[in-house]
Structures are given as structure tokens and as C-alpha cells.
PDB file of C-alpha atoms in Angstrom:
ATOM      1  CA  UNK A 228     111.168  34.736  20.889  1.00  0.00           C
ATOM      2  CA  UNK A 229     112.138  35.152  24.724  1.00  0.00           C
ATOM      3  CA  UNK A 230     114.638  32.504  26.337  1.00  0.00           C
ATOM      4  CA  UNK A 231     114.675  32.697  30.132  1.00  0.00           C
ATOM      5  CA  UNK A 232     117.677  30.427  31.543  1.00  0.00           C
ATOM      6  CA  UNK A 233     117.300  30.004  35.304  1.00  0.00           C
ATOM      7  CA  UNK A 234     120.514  28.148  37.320  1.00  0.00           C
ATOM      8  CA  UNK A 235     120.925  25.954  38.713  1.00  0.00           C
ATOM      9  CA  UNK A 236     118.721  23.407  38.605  1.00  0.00           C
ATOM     10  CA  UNK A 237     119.479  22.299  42.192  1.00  0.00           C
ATOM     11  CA  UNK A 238     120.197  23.823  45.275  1.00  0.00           C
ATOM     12  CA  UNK A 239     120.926  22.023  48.662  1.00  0.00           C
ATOM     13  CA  UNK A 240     121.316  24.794  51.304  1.00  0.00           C
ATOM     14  CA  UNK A 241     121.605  24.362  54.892  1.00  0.00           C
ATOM     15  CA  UNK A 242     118.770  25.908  57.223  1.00  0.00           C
ATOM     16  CA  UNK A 243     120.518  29.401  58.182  1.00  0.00           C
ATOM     17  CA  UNK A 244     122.257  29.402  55.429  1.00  0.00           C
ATOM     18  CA  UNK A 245     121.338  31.978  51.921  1.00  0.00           C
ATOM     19  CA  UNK A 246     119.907  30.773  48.755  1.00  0.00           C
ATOM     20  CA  UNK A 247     120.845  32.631  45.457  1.00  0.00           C
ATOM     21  CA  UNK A 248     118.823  32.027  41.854  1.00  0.00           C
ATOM     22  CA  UNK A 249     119.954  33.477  38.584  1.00  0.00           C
ATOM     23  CA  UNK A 250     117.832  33.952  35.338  1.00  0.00           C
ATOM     24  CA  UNK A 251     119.163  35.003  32.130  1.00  0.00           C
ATOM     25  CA  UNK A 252     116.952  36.613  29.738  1.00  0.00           C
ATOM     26  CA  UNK A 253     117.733  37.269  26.130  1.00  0.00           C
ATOM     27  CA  UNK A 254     114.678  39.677  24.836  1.00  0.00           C
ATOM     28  CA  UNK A 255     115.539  43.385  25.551  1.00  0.00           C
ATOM     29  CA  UNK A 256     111.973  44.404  25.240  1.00  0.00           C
ATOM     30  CA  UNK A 257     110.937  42.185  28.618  1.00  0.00           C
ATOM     31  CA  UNK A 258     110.098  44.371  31.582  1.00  0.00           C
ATOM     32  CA  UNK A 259     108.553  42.442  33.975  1.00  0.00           C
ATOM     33  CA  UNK A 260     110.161  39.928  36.459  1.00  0.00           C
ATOM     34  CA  UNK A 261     107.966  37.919  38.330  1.00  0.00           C
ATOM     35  CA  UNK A 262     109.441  34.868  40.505  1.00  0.00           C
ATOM     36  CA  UNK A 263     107.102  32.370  41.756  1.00  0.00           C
ATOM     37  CA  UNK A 264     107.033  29.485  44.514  1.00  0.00           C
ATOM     38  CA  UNK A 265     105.901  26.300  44.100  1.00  0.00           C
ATOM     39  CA  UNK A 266     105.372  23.079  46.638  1.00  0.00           C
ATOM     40  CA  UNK A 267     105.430  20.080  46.013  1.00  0.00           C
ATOM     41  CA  UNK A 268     101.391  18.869  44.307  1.00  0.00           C
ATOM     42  CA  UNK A 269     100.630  22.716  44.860  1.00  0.00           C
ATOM     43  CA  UNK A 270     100.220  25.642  42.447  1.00  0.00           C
ATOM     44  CA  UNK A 271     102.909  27.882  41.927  1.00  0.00           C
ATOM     45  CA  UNK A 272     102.319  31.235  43.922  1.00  0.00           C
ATOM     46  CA  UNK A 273     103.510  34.397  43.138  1.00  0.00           C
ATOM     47  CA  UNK A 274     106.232  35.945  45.354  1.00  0.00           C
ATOM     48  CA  UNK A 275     107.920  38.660  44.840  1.00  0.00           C
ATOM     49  CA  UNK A 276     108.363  40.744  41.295  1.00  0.00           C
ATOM     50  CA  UNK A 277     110.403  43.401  39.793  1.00  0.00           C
ATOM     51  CA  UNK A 278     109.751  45.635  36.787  1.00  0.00           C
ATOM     52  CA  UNK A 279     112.827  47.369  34.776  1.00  0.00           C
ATOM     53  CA  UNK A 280     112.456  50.827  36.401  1.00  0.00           C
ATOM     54  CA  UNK A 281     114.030  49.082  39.425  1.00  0.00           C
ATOM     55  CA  UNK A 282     116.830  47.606  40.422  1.00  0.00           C
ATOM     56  CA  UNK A 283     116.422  45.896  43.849  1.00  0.00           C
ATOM     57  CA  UNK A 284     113.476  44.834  45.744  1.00  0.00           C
ATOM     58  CA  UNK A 285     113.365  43.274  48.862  1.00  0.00           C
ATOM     59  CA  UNK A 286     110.266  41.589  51.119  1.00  0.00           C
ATOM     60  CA  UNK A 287     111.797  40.325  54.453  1.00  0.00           C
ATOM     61  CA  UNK A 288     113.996  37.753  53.784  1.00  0.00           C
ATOM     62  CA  UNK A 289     113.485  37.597  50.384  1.00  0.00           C
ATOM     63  CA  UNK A 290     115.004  40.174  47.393  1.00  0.00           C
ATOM     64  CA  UNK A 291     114.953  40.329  43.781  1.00  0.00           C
ATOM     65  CA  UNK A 292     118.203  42.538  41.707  1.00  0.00           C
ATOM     66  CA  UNK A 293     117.783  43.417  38.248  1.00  0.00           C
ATOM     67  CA  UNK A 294     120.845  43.877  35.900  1.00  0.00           C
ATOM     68  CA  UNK A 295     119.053  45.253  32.561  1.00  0.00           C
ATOM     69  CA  UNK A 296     122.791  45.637  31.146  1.00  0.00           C
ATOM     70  CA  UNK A 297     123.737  42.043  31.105  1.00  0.00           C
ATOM     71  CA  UNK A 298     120.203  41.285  31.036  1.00  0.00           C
ATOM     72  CA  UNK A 299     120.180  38.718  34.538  1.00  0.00           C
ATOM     73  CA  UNK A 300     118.081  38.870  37.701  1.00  0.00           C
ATOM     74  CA  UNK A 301     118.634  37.182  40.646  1.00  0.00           C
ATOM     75  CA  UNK A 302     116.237  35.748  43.827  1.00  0.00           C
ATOM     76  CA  UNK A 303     117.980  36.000  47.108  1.00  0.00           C
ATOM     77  CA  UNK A 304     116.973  34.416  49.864  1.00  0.00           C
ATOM     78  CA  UNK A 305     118.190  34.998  53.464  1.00  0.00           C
ATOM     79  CA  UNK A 306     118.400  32.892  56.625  1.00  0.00           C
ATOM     80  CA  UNK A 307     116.382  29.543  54.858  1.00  0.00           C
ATOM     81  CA  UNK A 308     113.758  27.764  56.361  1.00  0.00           C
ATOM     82  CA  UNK A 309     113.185  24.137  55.985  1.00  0.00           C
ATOM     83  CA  UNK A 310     109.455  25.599  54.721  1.00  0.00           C
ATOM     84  CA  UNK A 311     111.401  27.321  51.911  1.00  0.00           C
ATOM     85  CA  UNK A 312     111.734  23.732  50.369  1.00  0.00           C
ATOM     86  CA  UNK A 313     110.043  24.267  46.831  1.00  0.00           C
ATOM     87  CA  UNK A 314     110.515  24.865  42.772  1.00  0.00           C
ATOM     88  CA  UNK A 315     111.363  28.690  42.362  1.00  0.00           C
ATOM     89  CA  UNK A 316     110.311  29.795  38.810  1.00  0.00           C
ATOM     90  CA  UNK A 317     111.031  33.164  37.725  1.00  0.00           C
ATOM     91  CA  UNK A 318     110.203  34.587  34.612  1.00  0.00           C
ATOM     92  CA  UNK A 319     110.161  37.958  31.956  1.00  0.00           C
ATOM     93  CA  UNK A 320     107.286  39.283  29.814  1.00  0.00           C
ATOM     94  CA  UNK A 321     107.702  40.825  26.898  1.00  0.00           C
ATOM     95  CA  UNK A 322     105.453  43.301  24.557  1.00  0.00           C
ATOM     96  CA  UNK A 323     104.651  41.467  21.644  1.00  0.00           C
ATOM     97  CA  UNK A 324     102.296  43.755  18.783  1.00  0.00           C
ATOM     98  CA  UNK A 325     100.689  45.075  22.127  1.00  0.00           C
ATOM     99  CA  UNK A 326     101.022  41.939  24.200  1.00  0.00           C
ATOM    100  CA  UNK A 327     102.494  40.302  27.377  1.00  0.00           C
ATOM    101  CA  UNK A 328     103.863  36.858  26.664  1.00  0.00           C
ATOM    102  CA  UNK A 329     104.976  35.656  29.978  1.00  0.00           C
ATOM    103  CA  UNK A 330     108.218  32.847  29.765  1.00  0.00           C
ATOM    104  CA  UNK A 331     109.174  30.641  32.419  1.00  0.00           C
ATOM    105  CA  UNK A 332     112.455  29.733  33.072  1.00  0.00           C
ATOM    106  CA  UNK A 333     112.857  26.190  33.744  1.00  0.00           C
ATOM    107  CA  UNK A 334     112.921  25.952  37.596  1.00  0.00           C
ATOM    108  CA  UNK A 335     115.352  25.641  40.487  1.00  0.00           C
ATOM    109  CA  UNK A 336     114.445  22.838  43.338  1.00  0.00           C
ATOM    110  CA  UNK A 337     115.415  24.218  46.593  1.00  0.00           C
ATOM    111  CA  UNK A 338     116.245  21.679  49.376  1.00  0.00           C
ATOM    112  CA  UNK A 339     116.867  23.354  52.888  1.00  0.00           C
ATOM    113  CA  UNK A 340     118.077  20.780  55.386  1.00  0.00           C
ATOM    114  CA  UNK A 341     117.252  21.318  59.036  1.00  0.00           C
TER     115      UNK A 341
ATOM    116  CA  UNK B  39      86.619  30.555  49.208  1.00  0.00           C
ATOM    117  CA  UNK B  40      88.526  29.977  45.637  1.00  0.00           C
ATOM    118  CA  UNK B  41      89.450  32.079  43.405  1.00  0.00           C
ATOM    119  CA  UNK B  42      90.793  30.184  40.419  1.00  0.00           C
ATOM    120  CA  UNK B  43      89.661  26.469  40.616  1.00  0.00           C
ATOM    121  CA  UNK B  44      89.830  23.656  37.643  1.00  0.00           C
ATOM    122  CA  UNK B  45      87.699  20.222  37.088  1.00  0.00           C
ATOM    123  CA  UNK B  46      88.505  17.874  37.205  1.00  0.00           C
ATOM    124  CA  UNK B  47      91.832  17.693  39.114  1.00  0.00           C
ATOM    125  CA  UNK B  48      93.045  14.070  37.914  1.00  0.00           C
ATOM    126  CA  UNK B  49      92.005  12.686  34.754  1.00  0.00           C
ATOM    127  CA  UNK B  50      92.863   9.079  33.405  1.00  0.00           C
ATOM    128  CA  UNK B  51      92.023   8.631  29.889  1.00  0.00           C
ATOM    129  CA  UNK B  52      92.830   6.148  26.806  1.00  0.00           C
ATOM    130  CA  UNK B  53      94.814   7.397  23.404  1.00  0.00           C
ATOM    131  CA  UNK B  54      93.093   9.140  21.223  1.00  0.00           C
ATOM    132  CA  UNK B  55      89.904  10.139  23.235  1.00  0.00           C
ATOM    133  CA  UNK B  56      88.411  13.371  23.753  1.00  0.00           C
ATOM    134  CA  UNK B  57      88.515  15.439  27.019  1.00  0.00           C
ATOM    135  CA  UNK B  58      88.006  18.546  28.401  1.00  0.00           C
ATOM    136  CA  UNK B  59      89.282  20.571  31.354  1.00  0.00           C
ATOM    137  CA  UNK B  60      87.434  23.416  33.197  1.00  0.00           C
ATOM    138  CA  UNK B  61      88.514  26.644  34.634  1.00  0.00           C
ATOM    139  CA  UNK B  62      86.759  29.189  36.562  1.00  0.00           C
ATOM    140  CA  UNK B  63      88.313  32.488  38.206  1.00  0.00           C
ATOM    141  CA  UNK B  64      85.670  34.142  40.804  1.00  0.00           C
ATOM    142  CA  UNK B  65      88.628  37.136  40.742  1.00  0.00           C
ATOM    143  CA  UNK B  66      86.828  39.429  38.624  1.00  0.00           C
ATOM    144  CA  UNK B  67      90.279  39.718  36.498  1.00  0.00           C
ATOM    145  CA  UNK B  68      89.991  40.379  32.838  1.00  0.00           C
ATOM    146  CA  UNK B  69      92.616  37.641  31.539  1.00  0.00           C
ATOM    147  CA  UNK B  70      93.005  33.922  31.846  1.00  0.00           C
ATOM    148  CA  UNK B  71      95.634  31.570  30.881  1.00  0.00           C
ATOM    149  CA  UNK B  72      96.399  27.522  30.227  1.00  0.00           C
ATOM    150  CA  UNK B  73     100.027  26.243  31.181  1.00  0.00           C
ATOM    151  CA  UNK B  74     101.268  23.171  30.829  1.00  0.00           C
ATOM    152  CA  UNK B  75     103.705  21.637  33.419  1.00  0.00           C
ATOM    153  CA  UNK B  76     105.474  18.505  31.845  1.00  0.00           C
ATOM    154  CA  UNK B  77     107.604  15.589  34.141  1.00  0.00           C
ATOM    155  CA  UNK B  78     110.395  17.994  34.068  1.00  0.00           C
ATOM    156  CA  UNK B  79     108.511  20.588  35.944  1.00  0.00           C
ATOM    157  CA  UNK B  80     108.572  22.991  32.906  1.00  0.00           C
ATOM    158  CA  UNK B  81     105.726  25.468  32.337  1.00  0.00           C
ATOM    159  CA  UNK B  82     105.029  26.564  29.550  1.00  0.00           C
ATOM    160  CA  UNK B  83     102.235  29.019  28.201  1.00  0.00           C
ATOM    161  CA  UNK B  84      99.575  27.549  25.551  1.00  0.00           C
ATOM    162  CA  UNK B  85      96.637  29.978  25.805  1.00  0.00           C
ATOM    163  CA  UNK B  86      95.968  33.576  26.852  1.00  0.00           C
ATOM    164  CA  UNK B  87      92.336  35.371  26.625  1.00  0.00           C
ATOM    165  CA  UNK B  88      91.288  38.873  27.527  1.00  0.00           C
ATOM    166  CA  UNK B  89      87.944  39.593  27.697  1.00  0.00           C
ATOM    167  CA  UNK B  90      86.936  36.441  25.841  1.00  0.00           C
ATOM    168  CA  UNK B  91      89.387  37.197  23.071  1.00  0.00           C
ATOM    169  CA  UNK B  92      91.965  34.777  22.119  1.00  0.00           C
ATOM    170  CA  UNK B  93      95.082  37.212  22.762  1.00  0.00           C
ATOM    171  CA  UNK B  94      98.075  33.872  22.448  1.00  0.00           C
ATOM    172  CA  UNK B  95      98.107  30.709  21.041  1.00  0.00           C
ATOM    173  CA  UNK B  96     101.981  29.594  21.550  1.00  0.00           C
ATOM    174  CA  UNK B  97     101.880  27.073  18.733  1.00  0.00           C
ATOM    175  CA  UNK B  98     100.114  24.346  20.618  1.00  0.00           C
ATOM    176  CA  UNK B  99      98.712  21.823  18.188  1.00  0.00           C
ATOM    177  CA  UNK B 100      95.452  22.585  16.991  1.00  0.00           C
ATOM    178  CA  UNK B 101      93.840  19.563  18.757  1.00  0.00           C
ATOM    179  CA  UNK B 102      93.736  21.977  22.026  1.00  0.00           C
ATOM    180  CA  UNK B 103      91.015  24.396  21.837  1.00  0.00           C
ATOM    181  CA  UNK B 104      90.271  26.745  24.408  1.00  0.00           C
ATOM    182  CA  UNK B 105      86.762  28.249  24.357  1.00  0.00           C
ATOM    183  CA  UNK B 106      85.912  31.339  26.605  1.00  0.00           C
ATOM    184  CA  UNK B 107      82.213  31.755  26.977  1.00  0.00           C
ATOM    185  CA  UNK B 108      82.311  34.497  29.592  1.00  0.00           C
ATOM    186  CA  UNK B 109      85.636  36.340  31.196  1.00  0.00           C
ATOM    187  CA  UNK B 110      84.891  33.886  34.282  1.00  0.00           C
ATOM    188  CA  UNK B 111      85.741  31.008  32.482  1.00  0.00           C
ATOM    189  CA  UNK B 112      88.433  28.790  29.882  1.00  0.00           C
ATOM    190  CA  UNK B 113      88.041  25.829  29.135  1.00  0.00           C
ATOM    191  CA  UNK B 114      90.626  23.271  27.430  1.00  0.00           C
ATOM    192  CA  UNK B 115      89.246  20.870  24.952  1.00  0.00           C
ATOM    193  CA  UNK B 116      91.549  18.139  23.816  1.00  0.00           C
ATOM    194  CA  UNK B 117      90.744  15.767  20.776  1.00  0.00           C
ATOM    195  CA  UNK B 118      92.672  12.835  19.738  1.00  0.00           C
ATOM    196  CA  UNK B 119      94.876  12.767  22.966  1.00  0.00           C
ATOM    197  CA  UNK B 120      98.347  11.075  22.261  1.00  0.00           C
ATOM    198  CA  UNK B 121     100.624   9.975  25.229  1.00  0.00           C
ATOM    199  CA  UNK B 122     102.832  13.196  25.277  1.00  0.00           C
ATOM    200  CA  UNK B 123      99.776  14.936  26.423  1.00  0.00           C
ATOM    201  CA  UNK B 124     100.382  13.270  29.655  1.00  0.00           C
ATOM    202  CA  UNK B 125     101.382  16.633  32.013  1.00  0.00           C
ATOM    203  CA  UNK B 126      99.872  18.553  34.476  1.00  0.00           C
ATOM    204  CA  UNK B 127      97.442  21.509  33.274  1.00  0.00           C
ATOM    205  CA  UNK B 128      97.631  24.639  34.754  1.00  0.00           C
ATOM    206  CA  UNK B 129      94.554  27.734  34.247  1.00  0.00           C
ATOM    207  CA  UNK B 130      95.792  31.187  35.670  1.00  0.00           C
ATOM    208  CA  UNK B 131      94.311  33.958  35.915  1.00  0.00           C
ATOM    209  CA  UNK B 132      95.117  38.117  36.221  1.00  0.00           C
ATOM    210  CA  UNK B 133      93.951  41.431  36.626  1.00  0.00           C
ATOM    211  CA  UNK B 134      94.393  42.898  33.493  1.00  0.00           C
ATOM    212  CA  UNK B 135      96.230  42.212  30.239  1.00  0.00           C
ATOM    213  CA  UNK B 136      99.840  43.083  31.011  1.00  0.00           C
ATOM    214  CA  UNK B 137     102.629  42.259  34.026  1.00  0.00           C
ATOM    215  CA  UNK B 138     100.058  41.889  36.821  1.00  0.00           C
ATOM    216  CA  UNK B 139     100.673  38.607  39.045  1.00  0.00           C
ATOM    217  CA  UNK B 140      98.702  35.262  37.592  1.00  0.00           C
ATOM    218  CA  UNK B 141      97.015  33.102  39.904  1.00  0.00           C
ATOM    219  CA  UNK B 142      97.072  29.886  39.330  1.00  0.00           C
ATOM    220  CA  UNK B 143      94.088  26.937  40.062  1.00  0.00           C
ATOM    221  CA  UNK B 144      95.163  23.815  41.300  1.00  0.00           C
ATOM    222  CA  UNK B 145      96.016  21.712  38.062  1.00  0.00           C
ATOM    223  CA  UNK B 146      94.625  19.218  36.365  1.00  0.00           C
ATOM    224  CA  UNK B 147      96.867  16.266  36.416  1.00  0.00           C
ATOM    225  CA  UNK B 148      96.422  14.477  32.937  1.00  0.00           C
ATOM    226  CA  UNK B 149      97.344  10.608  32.124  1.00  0.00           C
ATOM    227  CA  UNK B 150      97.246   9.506  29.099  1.00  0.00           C
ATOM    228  CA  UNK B 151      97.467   5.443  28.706  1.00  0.00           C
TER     229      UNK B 151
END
């Protein structure tokens, strides 16, 4: 089945400063690449997503690249807000006999310091 | 107004009773999902239904049975709960069957003593 790896597991940033996440994905046949936020107690909300006809997306300060070759995408996020503070997930779906199994990676707990 | 929303949202319960967990999108989307988020913040997929049709069951013990009675609603029903249970349960829900974004309900957070 699919293995997502997401690194690393924790990242300390200072407000201003960029935040990079980087998911591995082993299953070829994935082709959707969704990250998601989530707070602390709160639900984890979809925020920005990529499909493998595409190799960069951006949505103000935050962009997703796509390497389908070495099979890695990465969440960048610019000039961080102490708000930013969350668990980023990110995760692939794959086609399985005509389905979409979505895997998680295993998160990434972003601390931005004022 | 809510559009994917779980009861109850805490739930304290003894080994080896039964319980169950509600879900209910008001998204008009076609497919609905149950996570589960353990200590370690991992989230993993247990259940998937389109149109009231089991679609995956990720080899989750056959103590958790979903049941889908319209495409508004799954529900989680857990017999014999054992202390790894403990975790917090996620319901999502999307559009269609495919690589549409899930929306997630609030979680059910789930103690098992």
C-alpha cells in the first residue's frame, strides 16, 4: 500500500522567518496532494492541494511543489505568523480497483515564536 | 451553521462496553469517512462510504462497524472496547468519491478506562 513520510516532525521557526515541509510518497499511482492544518483541540482544515498535472501552486503566503520524479512534495510557507502555530498533515491518494484511498503522513508541529 | 458535526464529542467509557459515535454532514456531498487520530497525532483512515456503500474498510478490527442509513449520515459502532481504542475519532466528509477536499467534524474524543 501507500507510505507517505512527512519531515520533520518539528519545526521551531521564528515569526518572519519561512517554514518548509517535505512528504515522501512511495505509490506511483497517487495523484492527489492535499495538505491540511490543524490547531490545537480543532479539526484539521484543508489548505491548499496539488494534483500531478502540476507542479507548483501557490495561495499568498503559502505554496505547494510537486516532484513526481523523486516522488516528494513540499509545503512552503512564507513570512510566519505566530497564528501559523499548528500540525500540518499532508497527504496522497491513490486509485485503488476504482478507488481513492487517502494516506496521511504523520504530521509536522509548527511552532512560530513572536 | 455546521456542516459536518459528530455526538457526542467526549466519551468516557469502561473496557469492554459498547458505544457508538454519530456523524452527520448537512454538505450534500456523496462520501463520508471515519479517521482515527491516536496520542501521536496520527490519522489514519478506517471507513469510507459513497452513497451508502461501504467503498474502504482499512483492516480495522471487525468490532467497528459503520452503518450508513442515508448519505447524510455514518455512524461508528464499537463493541467490546479495549484500552487502545482510546483516540480521538474523526467523521469527514466530501463531494464526490475521488481527490475532492474532506471536511472534517469536530472529533469525538474517546477514553477508554
Amino acid at each position: 500500500g501507500e507510505n507517505v513520510e512527512q519531515h520533520p516532525s518539528t519545526l521551531s521557526v521564528q515569526e518572519g522567518d519561512s517554514a518548509v515541509i517535505k512528504c515522501t510518497y512511495s505509490d506511483s499511482a497517487s495523484n492527489y496532494f492535499p495538505w491540511y492544518k490543524q490547531e490545537l483541540g480543532k479539526r484539521p482544515q484543508l489548505i491548499i492541494d496539488i494534483r500531478s498535472n502540476v507542479g507548483e501552486k501557490k495561495d499568498q503566503r503559502i505554496a505547494v511543489t510537486l516532484n513526481k520524479t523523486a516522488k516528494h512534495f513540499s509545503l512552503h510557507i512564507t513570512e510566519t505568523q505566530p497564528e501559523d502555530s499548528a500540525v500540518y498533515f499532508c497527504a496522497a491518494s491513490r486509485a485503488s480497483g476504482g478507488s481513492y484511498i487517502p494516506t496521511f503522513g504523520r504530521g509536522t508541529s509548527l511552532i512560530v515564536h513572536p | 451553521d455546521t456542516a459536518v458535526s459528530q455526538t457526542p464529542k467526549y466519551l468516557v467509557t469502561q473496557m469492554g462496553n459498547d458505544k457508538s459515535i454519530k456523524c452527520e454532514q448537512n454538505l450534500g456531498h456523496d462520501t463520508m469517512y471515519w479517521y482515527k487520530q491516536d496520542s501521536k497525532k496520527f490519522l489514519k483512515i478506517m471507513f469510507s462510504y459513497n452513497n451508502k456503500e461501504l467503498i474502504i474498510n482499512e483492516t480495522v478490527p471487525n468490532r467497528f462497524s459503520p452503518k450508513s442509513p442515508d448519505k447524510a449520515h455514518l455512524n461508528l459502532h464499537i463493541n467490546s472496547l479495549e484500552l487502545g481504542d482510546s483516540a480521538v475519532y474523526f467523521c469527514a466528509s466530501s463531494l464526490r468519491w475521488g481527490d475532492n477536499e474532506q471536511f472534517f467534524g469536530p472529533g469525538t474524543r474517546l477514553t477508554v478506562l
